[in-house]
mmCIF file of C-alpha atoms in Angstrom:
data_model
loop_
_atom_site.group_PDB
_atom_site.id
_atom_site.type_symbol
_atom_site.label_atom_id
_atom_site.label_comp_id
_atom_site.label_asym_id
_atom_site.label_seq_id
_atom_site.Cartn_x
_atom_site.Cartn_y
_atom_site.Cartn_z
ATOM 1 C CA MET A 1 -0.381 0.479 -0.029
ATOM 2 C CA ASN A 2 0.768 3.670 -0.550
ATOM 3 C CA VAL A 3 0.442 6.010 2.066
ATOM 4 C CA LEU A 4 0.862 10.241 2.382
ATOM 5 C CA ILE A 5 1.125 11.959 5.827
ATOM 6 C CA VAL A 6 0.212 14.764 5.590
ATOM 7 C CA GLY A 7 2.554 17.608 7.684
ATOM 8 C CA SER A 8 5.885 18.716 8.615
ATOM 9 C CA GLY A 9 7.234 18.240 12.033
ATOM 10 C CA GLY A 10 8.168 15.599 14.354
ATOM 11 C CA ARG A 11 5.026 13.257 14.709
ATOM 12 C CA GLU A 12 4.841 13.174 11.130
ATOM 13 C CA HIS A 13 8.212 12.289 11.029
ATOM 14 C CA THR A 14 7.845 9.384 13.301
ATOM 15 C CA ILE A 15 4.533 8.088 11.915
ATOM 16 C CA ALA A 16 6.319 7.672 8.511
ATOM 17 C CA TRP A 17 9.309 5.713 10.156
ATOM 18 C CA LYS A 18 6.783 3.341 12.081
ATOM 19 C CA LEU A 19 4.661 2.784 8.654
ATOM 20 C CA LEU A 20 7.291 1.659 6.898
ATOM 21 C CA GLN A 21 8.827 -1.331 9.697
ATOM 22 C CA SER A 22 4.648 -2.912 7.934
ATOM 23 C CA PRO A 23 4.996 -5.086 5.166
ATOM 24 C CA ARG A 24 2.083 -3.504 3.444
ATOM 25 C CA VAL A 25 3.159 -0.671 2.860
ATOM 26 C CA GLU A 26 5.505 -0.562 -0.479
ATOM 27 C CA LYS A 27 5.995 3.495 -0.473
ATOM 28 C CA VAL A 28 5.367 7.011 2.221
ATOM 29 C CA TYR A 29 4.779 9.950 0.940
ATOM 30 C CA CYS A 30 5.356 13.363 3.219
ATOM 31 C CA ALA A 31 3.270 16.516 2.521
ATOM 32 C CA PRO A 32 5.989 18.789 2.614
ATOM 33 C CA GLY A 33 7.502 16.848 5.081
ATOM 34 C CA ASN A 34 10.794 18.122 6.289
ATOM 35 C CA GLY A 35 14.540 17.806 6.350
ATOM 36 C CA GLY A 36 14.244 13.805 8.055
ATOM 37 C CA THR A 37 11.098 12.512 5.640
ATOM 38 C CA ALA A 38 13.125 13.087 2.721
ATOM 39 C CA GLN A 39 15.196 10.381 4.349
ATOM 40 C CA ILE A 40 13.276 7.646 4.263
ATOM 41 C CA ALA A 41 10.648 8.674 2.315
ATOM 42 C CA GLN A 42 9.111 11.127 -0.785
ATOM 43 C CA ASN A 43 8.226 14.400 0.090
ATOM 44 C CA ALA A 44 5.874 16.874 -1.704
ATOM 45 C CA PRO A 45 5.621 20.351 -2.070
ATOM 46 C CA ILE A 46 2.108 20.516 -1.124
ATOM 47 C CA ASP A 47 0.146 23.008 1.401
ATOM 48 C CA VAL A 48 -1.157 20.926 4.701
ATOM 49 C CA HIS A 49 -4.256 22.898 3.955
ATOM 50 C CA ASP A 50 -5.040 22.971 -0.037
ATOM 51 C CA PHE A 51 -7.243 19.931 0.003
ATOM 52 C CA ALA A 52 -7.697 19.561 -3.445
ATOM 53 C CA ALA A 53 -4.087 19.352 -4.630
ATOM 54 C CA LEU A 54 -3.470 16.899 -1.896
ATOM 55 C CA ALA A 55 -6.499 15.203 -3.177
ATOM 56 C CA GLN A 56 -4.925 15.120 -6.394
ATOM 57 C CA PHE A 57 -2.077 14.018 -5.258
ATOM 58 C CA VAL A 58 -3.205 10.601 -3.308
ATOM 59 C CA LYS A 59 -5.790 10.187 -6.652
ATOM 60 C CA ASP A 60 -2.649 10.835 -9.346
ATOM 61 C CA GLU A 61 -0.095 8.272 -7.491
ATOM 62 C CA GLY A 62 -2.638 5.708 -6.487
ATOM 63 C CA ILE A 63 -2.407 6.203 -2.442
ATOM 64 C CA ASP A 64 -4.675 3.806 -0.714
ATOM 65 C CA LEU A 65 -4.241 5.804 2.656
ATOM 66 C CA THR A 66 -3.926 9.176 3.554
ATOM 67 C CA VAL A 67 -2.642 10.264 7.500
ATOM 68 C CA VAL A 68 -3.601 13.928 8.692
ATOM 69 C CA GLY A 69 -0.944 15.177 11.256
ATOM 70 C CA PRO A 70 -1.565 18.373 12.793
ATOM 71 C CA GLU A 71 -4.377 19.786 13.810
ATOM 72 C CA ASP A 72 -5.141 22.431 11.123
ATOM 73 C CA PRO A 73 -6.198 20.789 8.400
ATOM 74 C CA LEU A 74 -8.493 18.176 10.828
ATOM 75 C CA LEU A 75 -10.401 21.380 12.220
ATOM 76 C CA GLY A 76 -10.496 23.067 8.624
ATOM 77 C CA GLY A 77 -12.268 19.581 7.291
ATOM 78 C CA ILE A 78 -9.850 17.835 5.149
ATOM 79 C CA VAL A 79 -11.165 14.472 6.187
ATOM 80 C CA ASP A 80 -14.889 15.802 5.198
ATOM 81 C CA PHE A 81 -12.957 17.009 2.168
ATOM 82 C CA PHE A 82 -11.784 13.335 1.573
ATOM 83 C CA ASN A 83 -14.502 11.227 2.805
ATOM 84 C CA GLU A 84 -17.084 13.283 0.091
ATOM 85 C CA ARG A 85 -14.324 12.636 -2.771
ATOM 86 C CA ASN A 86 -14.329 8.482 -1.404
ATOM 87 C CA LEU A 87 -10.469 8.526 -0.745
ATOM 88 C CA PRO A 88 -9.977 7.173 2.909
ATOM 89 C CA ILE A 89 -8.401 8.870 5.427
ATOM 90 C CA PHE A 90 -7.288 8.264 9.322
ATOM 91 C CA GLY A 91 -8.678 11.678 11.396
ATOM 92 C CA PRO A 92 -11.772 13.007 12.949
ATOM 93 C CA ASN A 93 -13.042 14.770 10.332
ATOM 94 C CA SER A 94 -13.660 18.833 11.373
ATOM 95 C CA GLN A 95 -17.098 18.948 13.418
ATOM 96 C CA ALA A 96 -15.481 15.944 15.625
ATOM 97 C CA ALA A 97 -11.636 17.740 15.884
ATOM 98 C CA LYS A 98 -13.473 21.282 17.312
ATOM 99 C CA ILE A 99 -12.748 18.889 20.661
ATOM 100 C CA GLU A 100 -9.470 20.854 20.360
ATOM 101 C CA GLY A 101 -10.799 23.658 18.026
ATOM 102 C CA SER A 102 -13.058 25.418 20.871
ATOM 103 C CA LYS A 103 -11.858 24.466 24.657
ATOM 104 C CA SER A 104 -15.214 25.658 25.195
ATOM 105 C CA PHE A 105 -16.981 22.846 22.774
ATOM 106 C CA ALA A 106 -14.924 20.570 24.575
ATOM 107 C CA LYS A 107 -15.604 22.002 28.169
ATOM 108 C CA SER A 108 -19.087 21.540 27.207
ATOM 109 C CA LEU A 109 -18.909 17.917 26.449
ATOM 110 C CA MET A 110 -17.155 17.195 29.629
ATOM 111 C CA LYS A 111 -20.117 19.210 31.255
ATOM 112 C CA ARG A 112 -23.099 16.817 29.425
ATOM 113 C CA TYR A 113 -21.039 13.718 29.980
ATOM 114 C CA ASN A 114 -19.966 14.541 33.471
ATOM 115 C CA ILE A 115 -16.430 13.961 32.572
ATOM 116 C CA PRO A 116 -14.400 15.410 35.364
ATOM 117 C CA THR A 117 -12.865 18.806 35.175
ATOM 118 C CA ALA A 118 -11.237 21.851 36.094
ATOM 119 C CA ALA A 119 -14.449 23.673 37.384
ATOM 120 C CA TYR A 120 -14.379 27.344 34.175
ATOM 121 C CA GLU A 121 -16.367 29.917 32.770
ATOM 122 C CA SER A 122 -15.706 30.830 28.922
ATOM 123 C CA PHE A 123 -16.046 34.637 27.895
ATOM 124 C CA LEU A 124 -16.282 36.787 24.054
ATOM 125 C CA ASP A 125 -15.264 40.388 26.094
ATOM 126 C CA TYR A 126 -12.473 41.748 27.872
ATOM 127 C CA GLU A 127 -14.127 43.511 30.825
ATOM 128 C CA SER A 128 -16.018 40.797 32.285
ATOM 129 C CA ALA A 129 -12.863 38.385 31.800
ATOM 130 C CA ILE A 130 -10.894 40.939 33.558
ATOM 131 C CA ALA A 131 -13.503 40.990 36.471
ATOM 132 C CA TYR A 132 -14.052 37.803 36.795
ATOM 133 C CA VAL A 133 -9.865 37.091 37.404
ATOM 134 C CA ARG A 134 -10.370 39.869 40.046
ATOM 135 C CA GLU A 135 -13.359 37.755 41.469
ATOM 136 C CA GLN A 136 -11.576 34.644 41.178
ATOM 137 C CA GLY A 137 -7.713 35.821 42.235
ATOM 138 C CA ALA A 138 -5.115 33.253 42.038
ATOM 139 C CA PRO A 139 -3.610 30.964 41.140
ATOM 140 C CA ILE A 140 -5.949 30.817 37.893
ATOM 141 C CA VAL A 141 -5.638 29.621 34.404
ATOM 142 C CA VAL A 142 -6.355 31.554 31.282
ATOM 143 C CA LYS A 143 -6.552 30.045 27.540
ATOM 144 C CA ALA A 144 -7.357 31.089 24.091
ATOM 145 C CA ASP A 145 -10.042 29.268 22.722
ATOM 146 C CA GLY A 146 -8.482 28.276 19.585
ATOM 147 C CA LEU A 147 -5.773 27.053 17.881
ATOM 148 C CA ALA A 148 -2.622 28.844 19.078
ATOM 149 C CA ALA A 149 0.136 25.828 18.712
ATOM 150 C CA GLY A 150 0.329 25.221 21.916
ATOM 151 C CA LYS A 151 1.456 28.700 23.008
ATOM 152 C CA GLY A 152 -1.856 30.244 24.543
ATOM 153 C CA VAL A 153 -2.185 28.958 27.854
ATOM 154 C CA VAL A 154 -1.076 31.128 30.588
ATOM 155 C CA VAL A 155 -0.781 29.163 34.340
ATOM 156 C CA ALA A 156 -0.858 32.781 36.357
ATOM 157 C CA GLU A 157 0.436 32.558 40.174
ATOM 158 C CA THR A 158 -0.203 36.238 40.829
ATOM 159 C CA LEU A 159 -3.128 38.245 38.917
ATOM 160 C CA GLU A 160 -0.978 40.460 37.206
ATOM 161 C CA GLU A 161 0.124 37.716 35.469
ATOM 162 C CA ALA A 162 -3.714 36.922 34.630
ATOM 163 C CA GLU A 163 -4.213 40.202 33.938
ATOM 164 C CA GLU A 164 -1.213 40.199 31.453
ATOM 165 C CA ALA A 165 -2.583 37.249 29.933
ATOM 166 C CA LEU A 166 -6.039 38.765 28.864
ATOM 167 C CA ARG A 167 -4.908 42.147 27.814
ATOM 168 C CA GLN A 168 -2.442 40.216 25.400
ATOM 169 C CA ILE A 169 -4.682 37.834 24.421
ATOM 170 C CA MET A 170 -8.261 39.852 23.714
ATOM 171 C CA GLN A 171 -6.301 43.145 23.880
ATOM 172 C CA GLU A 172 -3.319 42.764 21.699
ATOM 173 C CA ASN A 173 -4.569 40.117 19.877
ATOM 174 C CA VAL A 174 -1.196 37.542 19.903
ATOM 175 C CA PHE A 175 -3.308 34.229 18.839
ATOM 176 C CA GLY A 176 -5.199 36.734 16.173
ATOM 177 C CA GLN A 177 -8.737 34.789 15.713
ATOM 178 C CA ALA A 178 -8.000 32.474 18.037
ATOM 179 C CA GLY A 179 -8.130 34.467 21.509
ATOM 180 C CA ALA A 180 -11.391 35.876 20.343
ATOM 181 C CA ARG A 181 -12.917 33.803 23.533
ATOM 182 C CA VAL A 182 -10.777 32.653 26.268
ATOM 183 C CA VAL A 183 -11.903 30.094 28.735
ATOM 184 C CA ILE A 184 -10.597 30.838 32.369
ATOM 185 C CA GLU A 185 -10.179 27.799 34.572
ATOM 186 C CA GLU A 186 -9.629 27.264 38.405
ATOM 187 C CA CYS A 187 -5.942 26.163 38.642
ATOM 188 C CA MET A 188 -5.717 22.133 39.241
ATOM 189 C CA ARG A 189 -2.416 21.051 41.661
ATOM 190 C CA GLY A 190 -0.900 17.233 40.695
ATOM 191 C CA GLU A 191 1.090 15.458 38.334
ATOM 192 C CA GLU A 192 0.595 15.595 34.713
ATOM 193 C CA LEU A 193 0.062 12.391 32.256
ATOM 194 C CA SER A 194 -0.678 12.762 28.670
ATOM 195 C CA LEU A 195 -2.582 9.519 27.008
ATOM 196 C CA LEU A 196 -3.439 8.834 23.347
ATOM 197 C CA SER A 197 -6.074 6.326 21.949
ATOM 198 C CA PHE A 198 -6.859 4.850 19.450
ATOM 199 C CA VAL A 199 -10.088 5.607 18.288
ATOM 200 C CA ASP A 200 -13.384 4.577 15.665
ATOM 201 C CA GLY A 201 -16.262 5.422 17.231
ATOM 202 C CA GLU A 202 -17.009 3.853 20.390
ATOM 203 C CA THR A 203 -14.173 1.567 20.709
ATOM 204 C CA VAL A 204 -11.057 2.903 22.583
ATOM 205 C CA LYS A 205 -7.281 1.014 22.295
ATOM 206 C CA PRO A 206 -5.374 3.328 24.602
ATOM 207 C CA MET A 207 -2.068 4.235 24.241
ATOM 208 C CA VAL A 208 0.766 3.827 26.800
ATOM 209 C CA THR A 209 1.050 7.062 28.860
ATOM 210 C CA SER A 210 3.605 9.463 28.263
ATOM 211 C CA GLN A 211 4.540 13.029 29.993
ATOM 212 C CA ASP A 212 5.353 16.203 28.410
ATOM 213 C CA HIS A 213 8.215 18.906 29.416
ATOM 214 C CA LYS A 214 6.444 21.915 28.620
ATOM 215 C CA ARG A 215 8.424 24.974 29.926
ATOM 216 C CA ILE A 216 11.742 26.248 27.449
ATOM 217 C CA TYR A 217 14.354 25.680 30.643
ATOM 218 C CA ASN A 218 14.994 23.236 33.199
ATOM 219 C CA ASP A 219 13.158 22.627 35.933
ATOM 220 C CA ASP A 220 9.908 23.442 34.280
ATOM 221 C CA GLN A 221 11.322 27.374 34.046
ATOM 222 C CA GLY A 222 10.209 30.180 31.337
ATOM 223 C CA PRO A 223 7.596 30.067 29.599
ATOM 224 C CA ASN A 224 4.991 27.680 27.331
ATOM 225 C CA THR A 225 6.679 25.451 24.095
ATOM 226 C CA GLY A 226 4.934 23.169 21.998
ATOM 227 C CA GLY A 227 7.261 21.179 24.402
ATOM 228 C CA MET A 228 10.930 20.888 25.243
ATOM 229 C CA GLY A 229 10.456 16.677 25.609
ATOM 230 C CA THR A 230 8.830 13.093 26.595
ATOM 231 C CA TYR A 231 8.600 10.071 28.278
ATOM 232 C CA ALA A 232 7.310 6.573 28.373
ATOM 233 C CA PRO A 233 5.940 4.956 29.844
ATOM 234 C CA VAL A 234 5.334 6.893 33.549
ATOM 235 C CA PRO A 235 6.008 5.003 36.028
ATOM 236 C CA GLN A 236 4.463 6.409 38.704
ATOM 237 C CA MET A 237 1.051 5.770 37.280
ATOM 238 C CA SER A 238 -0.400 2.827 37.381
ATOM 239 C CA ASP A 239 -1.992 0.246 35.670
ATOM 240 C CA GLU A 240 -5.712 0.884 37.986
ATOM 241 C CA LEU A 241 -5.255 4.700 37.146
ATOM 242 C CA VAL A 242 -4.861 4.829 33.838
ATOM 243 C CA ALA A 243 -8.065 2.164 33.624
ATOM 244 C CA LYS A 244 -10.462 4.142 35.590
ATOM 245 C CA ILE A 245 -9.312 7.117 32.813
ATOM 246 C CA VAL A 246 -10.531 4.946 30.537
ATOM 247 C CA GLU A 247 -13.315 4.163 32.297
ATOM 248 C CA THR A 248 -14.645 7.105 33.312
ATOM 249 C CA ILE A 249 -12.709 9.630 31.081
ATOM 250 C CA VAL A 250 -11.911 8.500 27.638
ATOM 251 C CA GLU A 251 -14.852 5.926 26.741
ATOM 252 C CA PRO A 252 -17.503 9.169 28.406
ATOM 253 C CA MET A 253 -16.076 10.795 25.609
ATOM 254 C CA ALA A 254 -15.929 8.749 23.182
ATOM 255 C CA VAL A 255 -19.219 7.079 23.076
ATOM 256 C CA GLY A 256 -21.268 10.299 23.959
ATOM 257 C CA MET A 257 -20.453 12.178 20.483
ATOM 258 C CA ALA A 258 -21.020 8.584 19.160
ATOM 259 C CA LYS A 259 -24.592 8.919 20.835
ATOM 260 C CA ASP A 260 -24.353 12.540 20.180
ATOM 261 C CA GLY A 261 -23.612 12.376 15.953
ATOM 262 C CA ILE A 262 -20.632 13.336 16.109
ATOM 263 C CA PRO A 263 -18.570 10.637 15.880
ATOM 264 C CA PHE A 264 -14.995 10.520 17.047
ATOM 265 C CA LYS A 265 -12.325 8.884 14.961
ATOM 266 C CA GLY A 266 -8.583 8.894 15.114
ATOM 267 C CA ILE A 267 -6.330 9.888 17.815
ATOM 268 C CA LEU A 268 -7.576 10.698 20.959
ATOM 269 C CA TYR A 269 -5.177 13.009 23.089
ATOM 270 C CA THR A 270 -6.412 13.549 26.877
ATOM 271 C CA GLY A 271 -4.189 15.790 29.035
ATOM 272 C CA LEU A 272 -4.672 14.885 32.073
ATOM 273 C CA MET A 273 -4.223 16.432 35.822
ATOM 274 C CA ILE A 274 -3.909 13.818 38.204
ATOM 275 C CA THR A 275 -5.346 15.758 41.496
ATOM 276 C CA GLU A 276 -5.535 14.390 45.114
ATOM 277 C CA ALA A 277 -9.617 13.762 43.442
ATOM 278 C CA GLY A 278 -8.464 12.090 40.935
ATOM 279 C CA PRO A 279 -7.814 11.830 37.318
ATOM 280 C CA LYS A 280 -8.827 15.561 35.614
ATOM 281 C CA VAL A 281 -9.148 16.504 31.602
ATOM 282 C CA VAL A 282 -6.419 19.153 31.310
ATOM 283 C CA GLU A 283 -7.198 19.245 27.717
ATOM 284 C CA PHE A 284 -8.565 16.948 24.922
ATOM 285 C CA ASN A 285 -6.565 16.936 21.007
ATOM 286 C CA ALA A 286 -7.447 15.100 17.872
ATOM 287 C CA ARG A 287 -4.850 14.056 17.068
ATOM 288 C CA PHE A 288 -1.622 12.539 17.647
ATOM 289 C CA GLY A 289 0.292 14.628 20.311
ATOM 290 C CA ASP A 290 4.030 16.522 18.907
ATOM 291 C CA PRO A 291 6.668 15.341 20.939
ATOM 292 C CA GLU A 292 4.426 12.006 22.806
ATOM 293 C CA THR A 293 4.556 10.661 19.294
ATOM 294 C CA GLN A 294 8.435 9.993 19.328
ATOM 295 C CA VAL A 295 7.844 8.342 22.532
ATOM 296 C CA ILE A 296 5.090 6.139 22.581
ATOM 297 C CA LEU A 297 5.825 4.956 18.280
ATOM 298 C CA PRO A 298 8.871 3.447 19.262
ATOM 299 C CA LEU A 299 7.586 1.041 22.344
ATOM 300 C CA LEU A 300 4.043 -0.359 20.177
ATOM 301 C CA GLU A 301 4.816 -3.974 18.265
ATOM 302 C CA THR A 302 1.696 -4.091 16.826
ATOM 303 C CA ASP A 303 1.669 -2.641 12.853
ATOM 304 C CA LEU A 304 0.328 0.436 12.496
ATOM 305 C CA LEU A 305 -1.348 0.876 9.319
ATOM 306 C CA GLU A 306 -3.242 -2.633 10.660
ATOM 307 C CA ILE A 307 -4.431 -0.107 13.160
ATOM 308 C CA PHE A 308 -5.211 2.415 11.103
ATOM 309 C CA LEU A 309 -7.027 0.557 8.515
ATOM 310 C CA ALA A 310 -9.122 -0.970 11.198
ATOM 311 C CA THR A 311 -9.281 2.512 12.876
ATOM 312 C CA VAL A 312 -11.048 4.016 9.367
ATOM 313 C CA SER A 313 -12.975 0.505 8.793
ATOM 314 C CA GLY A 314 -15.266 0.592 12.594
ATOM 315 C CA GLU A 315 -13.293 -2.290 13.189
ATOM 316 C CA LEU A 316 -11.016 -1.394 15.772
ATOM 317 C CA ALA A 317 -12.282 -3.959 18.204
ATOM 318 C CA SER A 318 -11.201 -6.458 16.655
ATOM 319 C CA VAL A 319 -7.475 -5.379 16.450
ATOM 320 C CA ASP A 320 -5.082 -6.741 19.281
ATOM 321 C CA VAL A 321 -2.864 -3.670 20.863
ATOM 322 C CA LYS A 322 0.897 -5.440 21.972
ATOM 323 C CA TRP A 323 3.496 -2.104 23.272
ATOM 324 C CA LYS A 324 7.409 -2.927 23.988
ATOM 325 C CA LYS A 325 7.793 -3.973 28.228
ATOM 326 C CA GLU A 326 10.683 -0.822 27.715
ATOM 327 C CA SER A 327 10.729 2.549 27.597
ATOM 328 C CA ALA A 328 11.511 5.760 25.792
ATOM 329 C CA VAL A 329 12.880 9.547 26.088
ATOM 330 C CA CYS A 330 13.195 11.888 24.214
ATOM 331 C CA VAL A 331 14.945 15.625 24.209
ATOM 332 C CA VAL A 332 14.241 17.921 22.098
ATOM 333 C CA MET A 333 17.025 20.702 20.609
ATOM 334 C CA ALA A 334 15.789 23.714 19.952
ATOM 335 C CA ALA A 335 16.616 26.895 17.815
ATOM 336 C CA PRO A 336 17.631 30.010 20.489
ATOM 337 C CA GLY A 337 15.266 32.373 20.674
ATOM 338 C CA TYR A 338 12.612 29.530 21.002
ATOM 339 C CA PRO A 339 9.574 29.724 21.398
ATOM 340 C CA GLY A 340 10.470 33.552 20.648
ATOM 341 C CA ASN A 341 12.042 34.397 16.882
ATOM 342 C CA TYR A 342 14.691 32.213 16.676
ATOM 343 C CA PRO A 343 16.573 31.930 13.314
ATOM 344 C CA LYS A 344 16.553 29.530 10.307
ATOM 345 C CA GLY A 345 19.599 27.965 8.076
ATOM 346 C CA ALA A 346 21.504 26.412 11.034
ATOM 347 C CA VAL A 347 23.487 23.596 9.595
ATOM 348 C CA ILE A 348 23.268 20.366 11.821
ATOM 349 C CA SER A 349 26.128 18.232 12.033
ATOM 350 C CA GLY A 350 26.736 15.125 14.206
ATOM 351 C CA LEU A 351 23.879 13.383 12.350
ATOM 352 C CA GLU A 352 25.111 10.486 10.888
ATOM 353 C CA GLN A 353 27.109 9.421 13.755
ATOM 354 C CA ILE A 354 23.780 8.470 15.442
ATOM 355 C CA ALA A 355 23.392 4.477 16.260
ATOM 356 C CA PRO A 356 20.103 1.886 17.501
ATOM 357 C CA PRO A 357 19.021 3.051 20.032
ATOM 358 C CA VAL A 358 18.561 6.592 19.260
ATOM 359 C CA LYS A 359 16.566 7.856 16.630
ATOM 360 C CA VAL A 360 16.568 11.294 15.505
ATOM 361 C CA PHE A 361 13.340 12.998 14.293
ATOM 362 C CA HIS A 362 13.049 15.985 12.442
ATOM 363 C CA ALA A 363 10.986 18.736 13.255
ATOM 364 C CA GLY A 364 12.127 21.510 11.443
ATOM 365 C CA THR A 365 14.596 20.637 9.124
ATOM 366 C CA LYS A 366 14.768 21.161 5.614
ATOM 367 C CA GLU A 367 17.663 19.411 2.984
ATOM 368 C CA THR A 368 20.769 21.964 1.801
ATOM 369 C CA GLU A 369 22.987 22.243 -0.330
ATOM 370 C CA ALA A 370 25.219 22.748 2.551
ATOM 371 C CA GLY A 371 23.216 19.771 3.968
ATOM 372 C CA VAL A 372 20.041 19.610 6.888
ATOM 373 C CA ALA A 373 19.752 23.080 8.183
ATOM 374 C CA THR A 374 17.378 24.321 10.983
ATOM 375 C CA ASN A 375 14.047 25.054 9.791
ATOM 376 C CA GLY A 376 11.706 25.308 13.039
ATOM 377 C CA GLY A 377 11.485 26.534 16.255
ATOM 378 C CA ARG A 378 12.059 23.179 17.376
ATOM 379 C CA VAL A 379 14.091 21.034 14.836
ATOM 380 C CA LEU A 380 14.823 17.351 16.770
ATOM 381 C CA GLY A 381 13.612 14.872 19.065
ATOM 382 C CA VAL A 382 16.654 12.701 20.051
ATOM 383 C CA THR A 383 15.132 9.677 20.730
ATOM 384 C CA SER A 384 16.232 6.264 22.418
ATOM 385 C CA THR A 385 14.327 3.248 24.171
ATOM 386 C CA GLY A 386 16.258 1.410 27.095
ATOM 387 C CA GLU A 387 15.407 -2.041 28.715
ATOM 388 C CA ASN A 388 14.067 1.206 32.035
ATOM 389 C CA LEU A 389 13.956 5.311 32.188
ATOM 390 C CA ALA A 390 17.263 5.440 33.130
ATOM 391 C CA LYS A 391 19.297 3.119 30.096
ATOM 392 C CA ALA A 392 17.027 5.193 28.067
ATOM 393 C CA ARG A 393 18.161 8.815 28.976
ATOM 394 C CA GLU A 394 21.694 8.372 29.094
ATOM 395 C CA SER A 395 21.708 6.770 25.804
ATOM 396 C CA ALA A 396 18.812 9.626 24.056
ATOM 397 C CA TYR A 397 21.381 12.434 25.533
ATOM 398 C CA ALA A 398 25.294 11.295 24.574
ATOM 399 C CA ALA A 399 23.682 11.280 21.145
ATOM 400 C CA VAL A 400 22.186 14.382 21.709
ATOM 401 C CA GLN A 401 25.686 15.727 22.916
ATOM 402 C CA SER A 402 27.239 14.717 19.200
ATOM 403 C CA ILE A 403 24.508 16.628 17.428
ATOM 404 C CA SER A 404 25.257 20.185 17.427
ATOM 405 C CA PHE A 405 23.668 23.446 15.493
ATOM 406 C CA GLU A 406 24.303 27.319 16.129
ATOM 407 C CA GLY A 407 23.000 28.223 19.036
ATOM 408 C CA ALA A 408 21.012 24.740 20.607
ATOM 409 C CA HIS A 409 18.920 24.529 22.760
ATOM 410 C CA TYR A 410 17.605 21.414 24.887
ATOM 411 C CA ARG A 411 16.236 20.515 28.674
ATOM 412 C CA THR A 412 19.102 18.479 30.760
ATOM 413 C CA ASP A 413 16.933 16.918 33.101
ATOM 414 C CA ILE A 414 13.810 15.238 30.537
ATOM 415 C CA ALA A 415 12.554 12.353 32.429
ATOM 416 C CA ASP A 416 14.755 13.041 35.846
ATOM 417 C CA ARG A 417 11.895 12.817 37.985
ATOM 418 C CA ALA A 418 10.385 9.969 37.394
ATOM 419 C CA MET A 419 13.252 7.242 37.332
ATOM 420 C CA ARG A 420 12.406 7.806 41.000
ATOM 421 C CA PHE A 421 9.791 5.661 40.752
ATOM 422 C CA GLU A 422 10.982 3.314 38.541
ATOM 423 C CA LYS A 423 11.036 -0.160 39.993
#
């Protein structure tokens, strides 16, 4: 089978790498892809929002399945567009993808289905939002309602921080239309956890747990990013807790959406806070996380193509999804200045030295005459597997030391705290 992957980040490189391990996959195309996907697949210079060009490419190249990586085209209706033309595609339609595209929509569904989450209110006007924040006090969480590339959330420890966040989002429009509405939530305390699941409507197949490191600096300091590193599985989370999350959160969301006529088919990403009162939802996303994908898929034993096909056809219940009894750690190497303004075009050296169990997934890279160069904020996801987190972490950081580009920045504490919980 021929497969097209829509997107250009580390998530898409990882999906391409995993699909190529399937005996049924003959060729993988990536649109538009990056410097890493160019080495294992065929890149096609088509924008992720150009649905007509993507559909025509699928017909011209005899592609059997399209897999959508990023959230923007999902919310924009690429799945609806392909379904109308009977072109097989993996991902939720635009209505179901609103679970990520609108935080207030997701909150309304959670309230309807009695899914535990933080108390909240949403606002369209600045004055009402400011009044609510002053009434509630700090700490408090301010979120842009729409898509903001993982950067639209401010955990305000003081009233001043909350007011400044509202000013930037609602008056200065730093996130554009995504900030036309804001959601203001109580600040939950506890351990964060990501649980991604394959969902084909009502059947839920959870993946291994993972934990992202969102802040730019060590010890969770500095501004939020799209993710500076991940590890999987999360040793401080028991199998019993995961089963409870699936039973009380993921399955009720899938079943509820199906009953309401908006069945979710694809990857349902559940971001959680494990509070003293039990697990509560921080957010839902409608696709693979990045960089969670980089630690989850290396641990997957089952053929990813078979899972994708079963999800699209509504036959996921028949697939036995199995996982390796190993751990994985991903360290993100970012451009200087990220998540603010950053330069592009720095040549990356040392990639040819990398050997198993390490795999480097390219995020913001491109091929140039001088070699692979930086082309984004998060540049590389240096990932390793091992029999435990300590071994996976050691080999990942050893590889990071041998890769360089001008101004490269990375956190040195990925998975540090988690290792204390390993048996």
